[in-house]
């Protein structure tokens, strides 16, 4: 048991991997292309995709001095830093997601970059980082651009004890994730009892879908939210929960207030045009109530009863997973849940670790 009186499982933290850590897990000729490109790292990020501008950590109210100090002492974000992160957060188990995965939306070409990154990251994490005996887990960053290769990756590593899910980035896929193009990925995940996580992305000012915004706060309010809204709409209307009824579906990193909005908006449209969603056997809201949602970034209104209503509308605390999003600048510590007076003790236990046990087996 960590800092809190409850067992805590962090379902969404990020391993800040550098390409210098991954380069040895790339095949040739990519390895040679990447080495020495930046002049300061072993591998150049420019060999994979463009670099986003801006630093999300500046200007914000939340500072990351403690994380900077951890990295300084450890010599960077290396596997040895993870126990310090867990101790700082007060968590008993942690799921480390790829940081590079969040940029998959920038890969627009019909090529193998996403597949190379996904395989290299997964192999590196299994080799150097993942340790279920210490509560350290990861997920496969799904290279959705190439479904055949994504299936091969799932089949190759999903049996590993440290792999607890497959993660899709919700920004940028064309077509959206309800399209039949991705059915082989869902089929493989379901067959391997691998939950799928849809993780928001696309909240940067330089890569937002609509040009003209001037401040990061504008696109951060909208970007992650819109990415998840677009994908949950596609998944439900195209009948993914019907086609793959044993597939566990999780959405991460958009808070929770958007979920009832989408439930009722989808119900309203569906009841007027049911013929356009022929696979559905019940209202969209009923499918959404069977999904799971990470809490981060949790909205805390002045009137807490509003949050209580939202939790009840989406199916109760059983639908929620604690997620820190550490070390990103706007992370939520477990106290975001433990300090909520509107939750019972059993509900806090459920959110902090019970749902993670049910969904991911942690």
Short mmCIF file of C-alpha atoms in Angstrom, two decimals:
data_model
loop_
_atom_site.label_atom_id
_atom_site.label_comp_id
_atom_site.label_asym_id
_atom_site.label_seq_id
_atom_site.Cartn_x
_atom_site.Cartn_y
_atom_site.Cartn_z
CA UNK A 1 0.00 0.00 0.00
CA UNK A 2 1.35 3.41 -0.98
CA UNK A 3 0.75 6.89 0.39
CA UNK A 4 -3.04 6.50 0.46
CA UNK A 5 -5.17 4.15 2.54
CA UNK A 6 -6.47 2.73 -0.74
CA UNK A 7 -4.68 0.60 -3.30
CA UNK A 8 -4.00 2.87 -6.29
CA UNK A 9 -3.50 1.81 -9.92
CA UNK A 10 -2.52 4.54 -12.38
CA UNK A 11 -4.04 3.54 -15.71
CA UNK A 12 -2.45 6.35 -17.72
CA UNK A 13 1.08 7.61 -17.12
CA UNK A 14 3.66 8.26 -19.82
CA UNK A 15 7.11 6.88 -20.39
CA UNK A 16 9.06 9.75 -21.92
CA UNK A 17 11.14 7.57 -24.21
CA UNK A 18 13.78 9.10 -26.40
CA UNK A 19 14.64 7.73 -29.81
CA UNK A 20 18.13 7.17 -28.49
CA UNK A 21 16.57 4.50 -26.27
CA UNK A 22 14.59 2.91 -29.10
CA UNK A 23 17.05 3.05 -31.99
CA UNK A 24 18.63 -0.34 -31.30
CA UNK A 25 15.18 -1.91 -31.65
CA UNK A 26 14.70 -0.55 -35.19
CA UNK A 27 15.65 -2.60 -38.25
CA UNK A 28 17.94 -1.34 -40.97
CA UNK A 29 18.01 0.93 -42.89
CA UNK A 30 16.07 2.97 -40.33
CA UNK A 31 18.66 2.53 -37.61
CA UNK A 32 21.40 4.05 -39.74
CA UNK A 33 19.13 6.88 -40.90
CA UNK A 34 18.35 7.87 -37.31
CA UNK A 35 21.77 7.76 -35.69
CA UNK A 36 23.60 11.02 -35.27
CA UNK A 37 21.00 13.24 -36.88
CA UNK A 38 20.44 15.70 -34.06
CA UNK A 39 23.98 16.23 -32.81
CA UNK A 40 22.97 15.73 -29.18
CA UNK A 41 21.06 12.46 -29.11
CA UNK A 42 21.97 9.08 -30.49
CA UNK A 43 18.95 9.25 -32.77
CA UNK A 44 17.20 12.10 -34.51
CA UNK A 45 13.46 12.53 -34.18
CA UNK A 46 13.51 14.31 -37.55
CA UNK A 47 14.01 10.94 -39.22
CA UNK A 48 10.51 9.88 -38.20
CA UNK A 49 8.14 12.86 -38.19
CA UNK A 50 8.10 16.64 -37.81
CA UNK A 51 8.72 18.23 -34.44
CA UNK A 52 5.83 20.09 -32.80
CA UNK A 53 6.62 23.58 -31.53
CA UNK A 54 5.91 24.91 -28.09
CA UNK A 55 6.41 23.64 -24.55
CA UNK A 56 3.21 22.78 -22.71
CA UNK A 57 4.90 23.16 -19.34
CA UNK A 58 5.47 26.90 -19.63
CA UNK A 59 2.89 29.51 -18.57
CA UNK A 60 0.85 26.92 -16.68
CA UNK A 61 -0.23 27.07 -13.06
CA UNK A 62 1.04 23.54 -12.44
CA UNK A 63 4.82 23.27 -12.25
CA UNK A 64 6.93 20.15 -12.75
CA UNK A 65 9.95 20.97 -10.61
CA UNK A 66 9.76 17.62 -8.83
CA UNK A 67 9.82 15.75 -12.15
CA UNK A 68 12.74 17.81 -13.43
CA UNK A 69 14.66 16.95 -10.28
CA UNK A 70 13.87 13.23 -10.66
CA UNK A 71 15.23 13.26 -14.19
CA UNK A 72 18.32 15.20 -13.18
CA UNK A 73 19.20 12.67 -10.49
CA UNK A 74 18.51 9.69 -12.76
CA UNK A 75 20.23 11.12 -15.82
CA UNK A 76 17.05 11.38 -17.89
CA UNK A 77 13.82 9.44 -18.20
CA UNK A 78 15.23 5.96 -17.72
CA UNK A 79 13.65 2.80 -16.28
CA UNK A 80 15.22 3.49 -12.88
CA UNK A 81 13.08 6.61 -12.51
CA UNK A 82 9.75 4.76 -12.47
CA UNK A 83 9.84 3.67 -8.78
CA UNK A 84 10.48 7.32 -7.88
CA UNK A 85 7.49 8.37 -9.98
CA UNK A 86 5.31 5.75 -8.30
CA UNK A 87 6.44 6.85 -4.85
CA UNK A 88 5.85 10.52 -5.68
CA UNK A 89 2.32 9.82 -6.93
CA UNK A 90 1.57 7.32 -4.18
CA UNK A 91 0.52 4.52 -6.53
CA UNK A 92 0.93 0.78 -6.21
CA UNK A 93 0.89 -0.03 -9.93
CA UNK A 94 1.37 2.05 -13.05
CA UNK A 95 0.68 1.75 -16.76
CA UNK A 96 3.37 3.50 -18.80
CA UNK A 97 2.14 4.63 -22.22
CA UNK A 98 4.41 5.64 -25.06
CA UNK A 99 4.98 9.38 -25.39
CA UNK A 100 5.96 9.02 -29.05
CA UNK A 101 2.61 7.29 -29.69
CA UNK A 102 0.82 10.60 -29.12
CA UNK A 103 2.35 11.93 -32.33
CA UNK A 104 0.98 9.13 -34.53
CA UNK A 105 -1.57 11.59 -35.89
CA UNK A 106 1.26 13.47 -37.62
CA UNK A 107 2.16 10.43 -39.71
CA UNK A 108 0.08 11.04 -42.82
CA UNK A 109 2.03 9.02 -45.37
CA UNK A 110 1.14 5.47 -46.33
CA UNK A 111 4.33 4.01 -44.92
CA UNK A 112 5.76 1.93 -42.09
CA UNK A 113 6.82 4.59 -39.56
CA UNK A 114 4.00 3.94 -37.07
CA UNK A 115 4.57 0.19 -37.22
CA UNK A 116 8.32 0.60 -36.68
CA UNK A 117 7.78 2.86 -33.69
CA UNK A 118 5.12 0.61 -32.17
CA UNK A 119 7.28 -2.51 -32.44
CA UNK A 120 10.44 -0.77 -31.23
CA UNK A 121 8.69 0.78 -28.23
CA UNK A 122 6.98 -2.47 -27.26
CA UNK A 123 10.18 -4.50 -27.51
CA UNK A 124 12.15 -1.88 -25.55
CA UNK A 125 9.55 -1.75 -22.77
CA UNK A 126 9.40 -5.53 -22.46
CA UNK A 127 13.19 -5.76 -22.45
CA UNK A 128 14.08 -2.86 -20.17
CA UNK A 129 11.07 -1.49 -18.29
CA UNK A 130 8.03 -3.69 -17.72
CA UNK A 131 8.02 -5.60 -14.44
CA UNK A 132 4.63 -6.86 -13.20
CA UNK A 133 6.19 -7.99 -9.91
CA UNK A 134 6.93 -4.30 -9.24
CA UNK A 135 3.60 -3.10 -10.58
CA UNK A 136 4.99 -1.67 -13.85
CA UNK A 137 2.96 -2.33 -17.01
CA UNK A 138 2.57 -0.99 -20.53
CA UNK A 139 0.26 -1.10 -23.55
CA UNK A 140 0.89 -1.74 -27.22
CA UNK A 141 0.80 1.54 -29.16
CA UNK A 142 -1.46 0.36 -31.96
CA UNK A 143 -0.15 1.32 -35.45
CA UNK A 144 -3.67 1.81 -36.76
CA UNK A 145 -2.36 3.03 -40.12
CA UNK A 146 -1.45 -0.56 -40.99
CA UNK A 147 -4.09 -2.98 -39.62
CA UNK A 148 -2.32 -6.12 -40.86
CA UNK A 149 0.88 -5.20 -39.05
CA UNK A 150 -1.10 -4.13 -35.98
CA UNK A 151 -2.66 -7.60 -35.82
CA UNK A 152 0.77 -9.21 -36.11
CA UNK A 153 2.04 -7.11 -33.21
CA UNK A 154 -0.97 -7.97 -31.04
CA UNK A 155 -0.59 -11.68 -31.77
CA UNK A 156 3.15 -11.52 -31.05
CA UNK A 157 3.16 -9.83 -27.64
CA UNK A 158 -0.33 -9.82 -26.10
CA UNK A 159 0.51 -12.95 -24.08
CA UNK A 160 3.26 -11.08 -22.21
CA UNK A 161 2.23 -10.48 -18.58
CA UNK A 162 3.30 -6.85 -18.67
CA UNK A 163 1.07 -6.02 -21.66
CA UNK A 164 -2.36 -4.99 -20.40
CA UNK A 165 -3.97 -3.42 -23.47
CA UNK A 166 -3.69 -1.92 -26.91
CA UNK A 167 -3.79 1.86 -27.21
CA UNK A 168 -5.18 3.91 -30.10
CA UNK A 169 -4.53 7.64 -30.43
CA UNK A 170 -7.85 9.27 -31.27
CA UNK A 171 -6.51 12.28 -33.18
CA UNK A 172 -6.07 12.03 -36.91
CA UNK A 173 -7.18 8.58 -38.11
CA UNK A 174 -8.70 8.58 -41.57
CA UNK A 175 -11.19 6.94 -41.71
CA UNK A 176 -12.35 7.11 -38.07
CA UNK A 177 -12.09 4.05 -35.86
CA UNK A 178 -15.57 2.66 -36.48
CA UNK A 179 -14.66 1.92 -40.09
CA UNK A 180 -14.48 -1.74 -41.12
CA UNK A 181 -10.83 -1.18 -42.06
CA UNK A 182 -9.95 -1.60 -38.39
CA UNK A 183 -12.12 -4.68 -37.74
CA UNK A 184 -9.12 -7.09 -37.95
CA UNK A 185 -7.46 -5.15 -35.09
CA UNK A 186 -10.56 -5.42 -32.89
CA UNK A 187 -10.96 -9.08 -33.80
CA UNK A 188 -7.35 -9.80 -32.78
CA UNK A 189 -7.70 -7.82 -29.55
CA UNK A 190 -10.91 -9.63 -28.62
CA UNK A 191 -9.40 -13.03 -29.45
CA UNK A 192 -6.38 -12.24 -27.26
CA UNK A 193 -8.53 -10.82 -24.42
CA UNK A 194 -6.77 -7.50 -24.88
CA UNK A 195 -8.69 -4.36 -23.83
CA UNK A 196 -8.48 -1.43 -26.25
CA UNK A 197 -7.87 2.09 -25.00
CA UNK A 198 -8.71 5.17 -27.03
CA UNK A 199 -6.36 7.87 -25.82
CA UNK A 200 -6.96 11.50 -26.75
CA UNK A 201 -4.43 13.51 -28.70
CA UNK A 202 -4.19 16.49 -30.99
CA UNK A 203 -4.40 19.27 -28.42
CA UNK A 204 -1.43 21.31 -29.62
CA UNK A 205 -1.82 24.76 -31.14
CA UNK A 206 0.26 23.80 -34.20
CA UNK A 207 -1.62 20.63 -35.03
CA UNK A 208 -5.24 21.46 -34.22
CA UNK A 209 -7.79 20.72 -36.92
CA UNK A 210 -8.90 24.35 -37.37
CA UNK A 211 -6.32 27.05 -38.08
CA UNK A 212 -6.41 30.42 -36.39
CA UNK A 213 -6.24 29.71 -32.66
CA UNK A 214 -3.57 31.77 -30.93
CA UNK A 215 -3.34 30.29 -27.44
CA UNK A 216 -2.63 26.76 -26.29
CA UNK A 217 -5.47 26.94 -23.77
CA UNK A 218 -7.93 27.24 -26.66
CA UNK A 219 -6.84 24.09 -28.43
CA UNK A 220 -6.30 22.16 -25.20
CA UNK A 221 -9.90 22.79 -24.21
CA UNK A 222 -11.13 21.50 -27.56
CA UNK A 223 -8.56 19.17 -29.08
CA UNK A 224 -8.55 16.16 -26.80
CA UNK A 225 -12.30 16.46 -26.31
CA UNK A 226 -13.11 16.60 -30.00
CA UNK A 227 -10.79 13.70 -30.81
CA UNK A 228 -12.57 11.43 -28.34
CA UNK A 229 -16.04 12.67 -29.30
CA UNK A 230 -15.37 11.88 -32.95
CA UNK A 231 -14.16 8.36 -32.24
CA UNK A 232 -16.82 7.33 -29.75
CA UNK A 233 -19.43 8.47 -32.29
CA UNK A 234 -17.84 6.37 -35.01
CA UNK A 235 -17.41 3.28 -32.82
CA UNK A 236 -21.00 3.31 -31.58
CA UNK A 237 -22.81 4.19 -34.82
CA UNK A 238 -20.77 1.67 -36.83
CA UNK A 239 -21.60 -1.04 -34.31
CA UNK A 240 -18.16 -1.99 -33.00
CA UNK A 241 -19.58 -3.02 -29.59
CA UNK A 242 -22.10 -5.22 -31.40
CA UNK A 243 -19.57 -6.82 -33.72
CA UNK A 244 -17.10 -7.43 -30.88
CA UNK A 245 -19.24 -7.89 -27.75
CA UNK A 246 -16.41 -9.21 -25.58
CA UNK A 247 -14.05 -6.35 -26.40
CA UNK A 248 -13.40 -4.06 -23.43
CA UNK A 249 -13.36 -0.41 -24.56
CA UNK A 250 -11.75 2.43 -22.61
CA UNK A 251 -11.55 6.16 -23.36
CA UNK A 252 -8.82 8.26 -21.75
CA UNK A 253 -7.89 11.88 -21.17
CA UNK A 254 -10.96 14.02 -21.76
CA UNK A 255 -12.38 14.23 -18.26
CA UNK A 256 -15.93 13.02 -17.66
CA UNK A 257 -18.42 15.82 -18.32
CA UNK A 258 -18.46 15.17 -22.07
CA UNK A 259 -19.78 11.62 -21.71
CA UNK A 260 -23.45 12.35 -20.85
CA UNK A 261 -23.51 14.96 -23.61
CA UNK A 262 -22.50 12.35 -26.18
CA UNK A 263 -24.88 9.75 -24.78
CA UNK A 264 -27.92 11.98 -25.18
CA UNK A 265 -26.80 13.61 -28.42
CA UNK A 266 -26.28 10.19 -30.00
CA UNK A 267 -29.60 8.87 -28.67
CA UNK A 268 -31.42 11.87 -30.09
CA UNK A 269 -29.93 11.41 -33.56
CA UNK A 270 -30.23 7.63 -33.56
CA UNK A 271 -33.93 7.62 -32.67
CA UNK A 272 -34.59 9.81 -35.71
CA UNK A 273 -32.45 7.82 -38.17
CA UNK A 274 -32.18 4.24 -36.91
CA UNK A 275 -31.84 2.92 -40.45
CA UNK A 276 -28.37 4.47 -40.66
CA UNK A 277 -27.11 2.35 -37.75
CA UNK A 278 -28.57 -1.08 -38.62
CA UNK A 279 -26.18 -3.06 -36.41
CA UNK A 280 -27.39 -1.44 -33.21
CA UNK A 281 -29.82 -3.40 -31.03
CA UNK A 282 -30.11 -0.75 -28.32
CA UNK A 283 -29.66 2.97 -27.89
CA UNK A 284 -26.14 4.43 -28.20
CA UNK A 285 -26.17 5.52 -24.55
CA UNK A 286 -26.53 1.91 -23.45
CA UNK A 287 -23.34 0.94 -25.29
CA UNK A 288 -21.49 3.89 -23.78
CA UNK A 289 -22.56 2.82 -20.29
CA UNK A 290 -20.70 -0.45 -20.92
CA UNK A 291 -17.43 1.38 -21.70
CA UNK A 292 -14.84 2.65 -19.24
CA UNK A 293 -13.36 6.11 -18.84
CA UNK A 294 -10.16 7.49 -17.36
CA UNK A 295 -10.87 10.46 -15.08
CA UNK A 296 -8.03 12.77 -16.18
CA UNK A 297 -8.27 15.75 -16.38
CA UNK A 298 -11.09 15.60 -13.86
CA UNK A 299 -13.36 18.64 -13.90
CA UNK A 300 -14.21 19.84 -10.38
CA UNK A 301 -17.19 22.24 -10.46
CA UNK A 302 -17.98 24.64 -7.64
CA UNK A 303 -21.16 22.68 -7.04
CA UNK A 304 -19.99 19.09 -6.53
CA UNK A 305 -23.51 17.74 -6.96
CA UNK A 306 -23.10 18.37 -10.70
CA UNK A 307 -20.16 15.96 -10.81
CA UNK A 308 -22.18 13.45 -8.80
CA UNK A 309 -24.93 13.65 -11.42
CA UNK A 310 -22.46 13.11 -14.25
CA UNK A 311 -21.01 10.01 -12.57
CA UNK A 312 -24.49 8.59 -12.04
CA UNK A 313 -25.52 9.36 -15.64
CA UNK A 314 -22.63 7.41 -17.14
CA UNK A 315 -23.33 4.33 -15.05
CA UNK A 316 -21.67 5.07 -11.73
CA UNK A 317 -18.16 4.83 -10.33
CA UNK A 318 -17.79 1.33 -11.83
CA UNK A 319 -17.18 3.00 -15.20
CA UNK A 320 -14.25 5.14 -14.04
CA UNK A 321 -10.49 4.51 -13.82
CA UNK A 322 -7.96 6.59 -11.94
CA UNK A 323 -5.45 8.08 -14.40
CA UNK A 324 -2.74 10.61 -13.56
CA UNK A 325 -1.34 11.47 -17.02
CA UNK A 326 1.97 12.05 -15.21
CA UNK A 327 4.42 13.63 -15.99
CA UNK A 328 2.37 15.92 -18.21
CA UNK A 329 1.92 19.42 -16.87
CA UNK A 330 -1.77 19.02 -15.93
CA UNK A 331 -1.60 15.62 -14.22
CA UNK A 332 -4.07 14.55 -11.50
CA UNK A 333 -2.76 12.94 -8.29
CA UNK A 334 -4.87 10.28 -6.53
CA UNK A 335 -6.14 13.00 -4.18
CA UNK A 336 -8.36 14.12 -7.08
CA UNK A 337 -10.44 11.09 -6.06
CA UNK A 338 -9.64 10.61 -2.37
CA UNK A 339 -10.63 14.21 -1.55
CA UNK A 340 -14.03 14.01 -3.24
CA UNK A 341 -16.73 14.12 -0.56
CA UNK A 342 -19.40 13.03 -3.04
CA UNK A 343 -17.85 9.56 -3.33
CA UNK A 344 -18.34 6.74 -0.87
CA UNK A 345 -15.37 4.76 0.40
CA UNK A 346 -16.32 1.84 -1.84
CA UNK A 347 -16.58 4.13 -4.85
CA UNK A 348 -13.13 5.56 -4.20
CA UNK A 349 -11.70 2.05 -3.98
CA UNK A 350 -13.43 1.14 -7.21
CA UNK A 351 -12.09 4.14 -9.15
CA UNK A 352 -8.58 3.96 -7.71
CA UNK A 353 -7.99 0.26 -8.40
CA UNK A 354 -11.12 -1.89 -8.64
CA UNK A 355 -11.99 -0.99 -12.21
CA UNK A 356 -8.36 -1.42 -13.31
CA UNK A 357 -8.44 -4.91 -11.84
CA UNK A 358 -11.62 -5.70 -13.74
CA UNK A 359 -10.52 -4.25 -17.07
CA UNK A 360 -6.76 -4.85 -17.14
CA UNK A 361 -6.27 -7.58 -14.55
CA UNK A 362 -3.98 -5.42 -12.38
#
